[in-house]
Tab-separated table of C-alpha atoms in Angstrom:
chain	number	residue	atom	x	y	z
L	1	MET	CA	-34.050	-7.573	-8.608
L	2	ARG	CA	-36.580	-7.020	-11.410
L	3	PRO	CA	-35.294	-6.702	-15.017
L	4	HIS	CA	-36.478	-3.072	-15.213
L	5	ALA	CA	-34.604	-2.227	-12.045
L	6	LEU	CA	-31.475	-3.837	-13.460
L	7	VAL	CA	-31.740	-1.664	-16.583
L	8	VAL	CA	-32.128	1.466	-14.491
L	9	ALA	CA	-29.401	0.580	-11.988
L	10	GLY	CA	-26.991	-0.888	-14.554
L	11	PRO	CA	-25.195	2.318	-15.648
L	12	ALA	CA	-24.835	3.534	-12.068
L	13	LEU	CA	-23.480	0.158	-10.970
L	14	LEU	CA	-21.006	0.110	-13.855
L	15	ALA	CA	-19.842	3.641	-13.043
L	16	ALA	CA	-19.335	2.691	-9.405
L	17	LEU	CA	-17.297	-0.373	-10.377
L	18	LEU	CA	-15.140	1.650	-12.745
L	19	HIS	CA	-14.559	4.266	-10.053
L	20	ALA	CA	-13.756	1.835	-7.252
L	21	GLY	CA	-12.102	-0.977	-9.191
L	22	PRO	CA	-8.540	0.398	-8.950
L	23	GLY	CA	-8.916	0.406	-5.165
L	24	ALA	CA	-8.393	-3.353	-5.210
L	25	THR	CA	-4.675	-2.690	-5.753
L	26	TRP	CA	-4.481	-2.011	-2.010
L	27	LEU	CA	-4.731	-5.776	-1.496
L	28	PRO	CA	-1.314	-7.542	-1.454
L	29	PRO	CA	-2.393	-10.358	-3.853
L	30	VAL	CA	-3.529	-7.761	-6.403
L	31	ARG	CA	-0.329	-5.705	-6.012
L	32	ARG	CA	1.721	-8.820	-6.716
L	33	LEU	CA	-0.003	-9.065	-10.099
L	34	LEU	CA	1.017	-5.457	-10.866
L	35	PRO	CA	4.736	-5.290	-10.024
L	36	SER	CA	5.351	-1.825	-11.471
L	37	LEU	CA	2.486	-0.329	-9.483
L	38	ALA	CA	3.764	-2.092	-6.359
L	39	GLY	CA	7.202	-0.531	-6.880
L	40	GLU	CA	9.170	-3.602	-7.954
L	41	GLY	CA	12.502	-2.406	-9.304
L	42	ASP	CA	16.187	-3.158	-9.679
L	43	PRO	CA	16.958	-6.551	-8.075
L	44	GLY	CA	20.112	-5.057	-6.591
L	45	HIS	CA	18.313	-2.063	-5.057
L	46	VAL	CA	15.747	-1.321	-2.339
L	47	ALA	CA	13.632	1.856	-2.503
L	48	LEU	CA	13.110	3.592	0.839
L	49	THR	CA	10.020	5.817	1.040
L	50	PHE	CA	8.288	7.912	3.698
L	51	ASP	CA	4.701	9.196	3.804
L	52	ASP	CA	2.640	11.967	5.419
L	53	GLY	CA	5.189	14.740	6.077
L	54	PRO	CA	6.807	17.109	6.272
L	55	ASP	CA	6.698	17.816	10.002
L	56	PRO	CA	9.305	20.085	11.643
L	57	ARG	CA	9.157	17.990	14.835
L	58	SER	CA	10.185	14.721	13.236
L	59	THR	CA	11.260	15.056	9.596
L	60	PRO	CA	14.610	16.750	10.442
L	61	LEU	CA	15.479	13.793	12.677
L	62	PHE	CA	14.921	11.411	9.756
L	63	LEU	CA	17.096	13.610	7.553
L	64	ASP	CA	19.862	13.533	10.151
L	65	GLU	CA	19.683	9.754	10.484
L	66	LEU	CA	19.621	9.213	6.723
L	67	ASP	CA	22.618	11.498	6.391
L	68	ARG	CA	24.444	9.520	9.076
L	69	LEU	CA	23.652	6.323	7.191
L	70	GLY	CA	24.702	7.842	3.876
L	71	CYS	CA	21.318	7.023	2.400
L	72	ARG	CA	18.778	8.882	0.252
L	73	ALA	CA	15.023	8.264	0.119
L	74	THR	CA	11.737	9.414	-1.420
L	75	PHE	CA	9.365	11.516	0.695
L	76	PHE	CA	5.676	11.511	-0.287
L	77	LEU	CA	4.450	14.899	0.930
L	78	LEU	CA	0.941	15.933	1.885
L	79	GLY	CA	0.024	19.321	0.475
L	80	GLU	CA	-1.546	20.539	3.701
L	81	MET	CA	1.598	19.650	5.671
L	82	LEU	CA	3.925	21.277	3.135
L	83	ASP	CA	1.710	24.371	3.120
L	84	ARG	CA	2.084	24.642	6.908
L	85	HIS	CA	5.773	23.745	7.024
L	86	PRO	CA	7.454	24.807	3.763
L	87	GLU	CA	10.913	25.044	5.315
L	88	ALA	CA	10.709	21.419	6.430
L	89	GLY	CA	9.884	20.494	2.836
L	90	ARG	CA	12.758	22.541	1.456
L	91	SER	CA	15.137	20.823	3.858
L	92	ILE	CA	14.205	17.428	2.355
L	93	ALA	CA	15.166	18.546	-1.130
L	94	ARG	CA	18.285	20.377	0.080
L	95	ALA	CA	19.482	17.157	1.710
L	96	GLY	CA	19.358	15.421	-1.678
L	97	HIS	CA	16.199	13.391	-1.201
L	98	GLU	CA	13.445	12.894	-3.744
L	99	VAL	CA	10.090	14.623	-3.182
L	100	ALA	CA	6.794	13.139	-4.343
L	101	VAL	CA	3.034	13.697	-3.972
L	102	HIS	CA	0.763	12.050	-1.394
L	103	GLY	CA	-2.265	14.241	-2.133
L	104	TRP	CA	-3.391	17.354	-0.293
L	105	ARG	CA	-5.169	15.757	2.651
L	106	HIS	CA	-5.045	12.156	3.800
L	107	HIS	CA	-8.464	11.250	2.412
L	108	ASN	CA	-9.595	7.947	0.912
L	109	ALA	CA	-10.124	8.494	-2.818
L	110	LEU	CA	-13.121	6.150	-2.920
L	111	VAL	CA	-15.195	8.299	-0.566
L	112	THR	CA	-14.047	11.705	-1.804
L	113	PRO	CA	-16.495	13.870	-3.814
L	114	PRO	CA	-15.948	13.719	-7.591
L	115	GLY	CA	-13.310	16.140	-8.844
L	116	ARG	CA	-11.635	16.732	-5.511
L	117	VAL	CA	-8.880	14.122	-5.871
L	118	ALA	CA	-7.808	15.542	-9.241
L	119	ALA	CA	-7.910	19.147	-8.071
L	120	GLU	CA	-6.044	18.483	-4.836
L	121	MET	CA	-3.445	16.309	-6.554
L	122	GLY	CA	-2.652	19.138	-8.948
L	123	ARG	CA	-2.578	21.657	-6.125
L	124	ALA	CA	-0.172	19.482	-4.138
L	125	ALA	CA	2.092	18.818	-7.126
L	126	SER	CA	2.302	22.537	-7.886
L	127	LEU	CA	3.129	23.342	-4.282
L	128	VAL	CA	5.863	20.691	-4.123
L	129	THR	CA	7.473	22.210	-7.215
L	130	ALA	CA	7.149	25.784	-5.952
L	131	VAL	CA	8.491	25.070	-2.465
L	132	THR	CA	11.276	22.584	-3.210
L	133	GLY	CA	12.274	23.561	-6.757
L	134	ALA	CA	11.878	19.948	-7.870
L	135	ARG	CA	9.041	18.709	-10.047
L	136	PRO	CA	7.636	15.483	-8.543
L	137	SER	CA	7.425	12.307	-10.613
L	138	TRP	CA	5.562	9.972	-8.239
L	139	TYR	CA	2.128	9.800	-6.622
L	140	ARG	CA	1.096	7.513	-3.778
L	141	PRO	CA	-2.570	7.743	-2.770
L	142	PRO	CA	-3.484	8.019	0.929
L	143	TYR	CA	-4.085	4.543	2.378
L	144	GLY	CA	-2.764	3.157	-0.906
L	145	VAL	CA	-6.304	3.356	-2.297
L	146	LEU	CA	-6.587	4.357	-5.948
L	147	SER	CA	-9.686	5.303	-7.901
L	148	ALA	CA	-10.305	5.792	-11.606
L	149	GLU	CA	-10.215	9.546	-11.028
L	150	ALA	CA	-6.884	9.293	-9.195
L	151	LEU	CA	-5.326	7.286	-12.030
L	152	LEU	CA	-6.536	9.722	-14.676
L	153	ALA	CA	-5.467	12.737	-12.622
L	154	ALA	CA	-1.999	11.283	-12.026
L	155	ARG	CA	-1.557	10.828	-15.767
L	156	TRP	CA	-2.796	14.353	-16.425
L	157	HIS	CA	-0.356	15.854	-13.910
L	158	GLY	CA	2.588	13.779	-15.131
L	159	LEU	CA	2.777	11.652	-11.987
L	160	ARG	CA	3.383	7.927	-11.832
L	161	PRO	CA	1.330	6.013	-9.234
L	162	VAL	CA	3.348	3.707	-7.000
L	163	LEU	CA	2.389	1.774	-3.874
L	164	TRP	CA	4.788	-0.495	-1.950
L	165	THR	CA	5.904	-4.086	-1.586
L	166	ALA	CA	6.448	-4.020	2.210
L	167	TRP	CA	5.539	-1.724	5.092
L	168	GLY	CA	6.607	-1.544	8.713
L	169	GLU	CA	3.214	-0.977	10.393
L	170	ASP	CA	4.926	1.920	12.133
L	171	TRP	CA	1.767	3.996	12.522
L	172	THR	CA	0.270	2.138	15.481
L	173	GLU	CA	0.499	3.017	19.163
L	174	ARG	CA	2.136	-0.329	19.944
L	175	ALA	CA	4.834	-0.079	17.245
L	176	THR	CA	8.479	-0.173	18.349
L	177	PRO	CA	11.742	-0.083	16.383
L	178	GLY	CA	11.977	-3.837	16.894
L	179	SER	CA	8.446	-4.525	15.675
L	180	VAL	CA	8.969	-2.343	12.587
L	181	LEU	CA	12.153	-4.187	11.688
L	182	ARG	CA	10.537	-7.594	12.253
L	183	THR	CA	7.523	-6.642	10.133
L	184	LEU	CA	9.688	-5.379	7.285
L	185	GLU	CA	12.278	-8.139	7.443
L	186	PRO	CA	10.498	-10.659	5.147
L	187	GLY	CA	10.270	-7.892	2.528
L	188	LEU	CA	13.913	-6.772	2.695
L	189	ARG	CA	14.871	-8.131	-0.703
L	190	GLY	CA	16.145	-6.822	-3.976
L	191	GLY	CA	13.581	-4.852	-5.956
L	192	ALA	CA	11.449	-3.991	-2.915
L	193	THR	CA	9.812	-0.633	-2.167
L	194	LEU	CA	9.530	-0.031	1.574
L	195	LEU	CA	6.905	2.203	3.195
L	196	LEU	CA	7.503	4.052	6.467
L	197	HIS	CA	6.262	7.353	7.933
L	198	ASP	CA	8.337	10.370	8.931
L	199	CYS	CA	5.624	11.950	11.069
L	200	ASP	CA	2.491	11.109	13.055
L	201	HIS	CA	0.080	13.437	11.253
L	202	THR	CA	-2.293	10.532	10.528
L	203	SER	CA	-0.835	8.026	12.999
L	204	ALA	CA	-0.654	7.390	16.728
L	205	PRO	CA	1.133	10.198	18.598
L	206	ASP	CA	4.919	9.842	18.427
L	207	SER	CA	4.629	6.627	16.415
L	208	TRP	CA	7.252	8.030	14.031
L	209	ARG	CA	9.859	7.199	16.664
L	210	SER	CA	9.441	3.513	15.864
L	211	ALA	CA	10.339	4.079	12.208
L	212	LEU	CA	13.239	6.358	13.096
L	213	GLY	CA	14.635	3.814	15.519
L	214	ALA	CA	14.362	1.022	12.943
L	215	LEU	CA	16.112	2.868	10.119
L	216	ALA	CA	19.667	1.818	10.922
L	217	GLY	CA	18.610	-1.810	11.165
L	218	VAL	CA	16.653	-1.684	7.902
L	219	VAL	CA	19.488	-0.096	5.941
L	220	GLY	CA	22.081	-2.311	7.637
L	221	ARG	CA	20.233	-5.553	6.801
L	222	CYS	CA	19.839	-4.507	3.172
L	223	ARG	CA	23.499	-3.603	2.819
L	224	ALA	CA	24.582	-6.801	4.532
L	225	ALA	CA	22.684	-8.644	1.793
L	226	GLY	CA	24.597	-6.701	-0.846
L	227	LEU	CA	21.675	-4.416	-1.708
L	228	ARG	CA	21.830	-0.688	-2.392
L	229	VAL	CA	19.238	1.503	-0.661
L	230	GLY	CA	17.947	4.709	-2.191
L	231	PRO	CA	15.029	6.667	-3.664
L	232	LEU	CA	12.467	5.538	-6.206
L	233	GLY	CA	14.173	7.618	-8.862
L	234	ALA	CA	17.139	5.228	-8.717
L	235	HIS	CA	15.006	2.086	-8.399
L	236	GLY	CA	14.246	1.330	-12.037
L	237	VAL	CA	10.523	0.737	-11.559
L	238	GLY	CA	9.028	-0.710	-14.732
L	239	VAL	CA	12.402	-0.834	-16.514
L	240	PRO	CA	13.413	-4.281	-17.845
L	241	GLY	CA	16.037	-5.696	-15.511
L	242	GLY	CA	15.458	-2.788	-13.152
L	243	VAL	CA	18.231	-0.703	-14.726
L	244	ARG	CA	17.290	2.867	-15.509
L	245	PRO	CA	18.542	4.335	-18.783
L	246	HIS	CA	20.966	7.224	-18.362
L	247	ARG	CA	19.312	10.613	-18.473
L	248	ARG	CA	20.904	13.993	-18.055
L	249	PRO	CA	19.608	15.642	-14.864
L	250	VAL	CA	17.285	18.576	-15.303
L	251	PRO	CA	18.493	21.613	-13.319
L	252	ALA	CA	16.196	22.810	-10.545
L	253	SER	CA	16.034	26.240	-12.201
L	254	PHE	CA	14.037	24.671	-15.052
L	255	TYR	CA	11.122	24.058	-12.700
L	256	LEU	CA	11.195	27.600	-11.389
L	257	ARG	CA	10.598	29.258	-14.732
L	258	PRO	CA	7.549	31.551	-14.754
L	259	GLU	CA	4.602	30.149	-16.630
L	260	ALA	CA	4.020	31.497	-20.086
């Protein structure tokens, strides 16, 4: 490339690198260098998280199974799914689970037109609050792919980005409860954040059944190792020693106040 061309292309290349650079956190070696972003937490606790819902066909079955297991989790909701199925979203919060933001649609932030990620993140966060009565604290980007815009927007909307330390590959057509458990098993350790899916909105049809069928085994293995299983809010992400400082809970009515 000629020197003049480098001068002309330089700013555009730099802007592209700044935009796409955070996307490297999708790679496991990069996530290991950023433990808070990966969801590393309390060494005596495992965070259980679900993406892509809510879906009235499948999400209630996960709620029933979690209730049977006496376990709470964090559900990363897509705005478009919550908009279609608000009652399914309300049922998550009513059951005592934590609600979080997964964006509006399941689009890759690196190939989304400028401004859309920020706008849709805010729209989704507002809808989660309005429907469930709980203000979300966490944001997980679709595909786990962050961009500079996504990071700035999350900060603006008061959301903390978090990815995962282990996933069950439960979205594929060939997934089974056994394969999900085997895939997750090396990552079932203290401080881990586990990623599963409570619906098949962006996955193979009925693939959610593999995650549902693996739940008892996942929770059972963790408890057999002396680990507690729960939502990200109890996981102590980014807190020294993984222990969260005591905070008085904010009543749900606070988030339902009309805007000034």
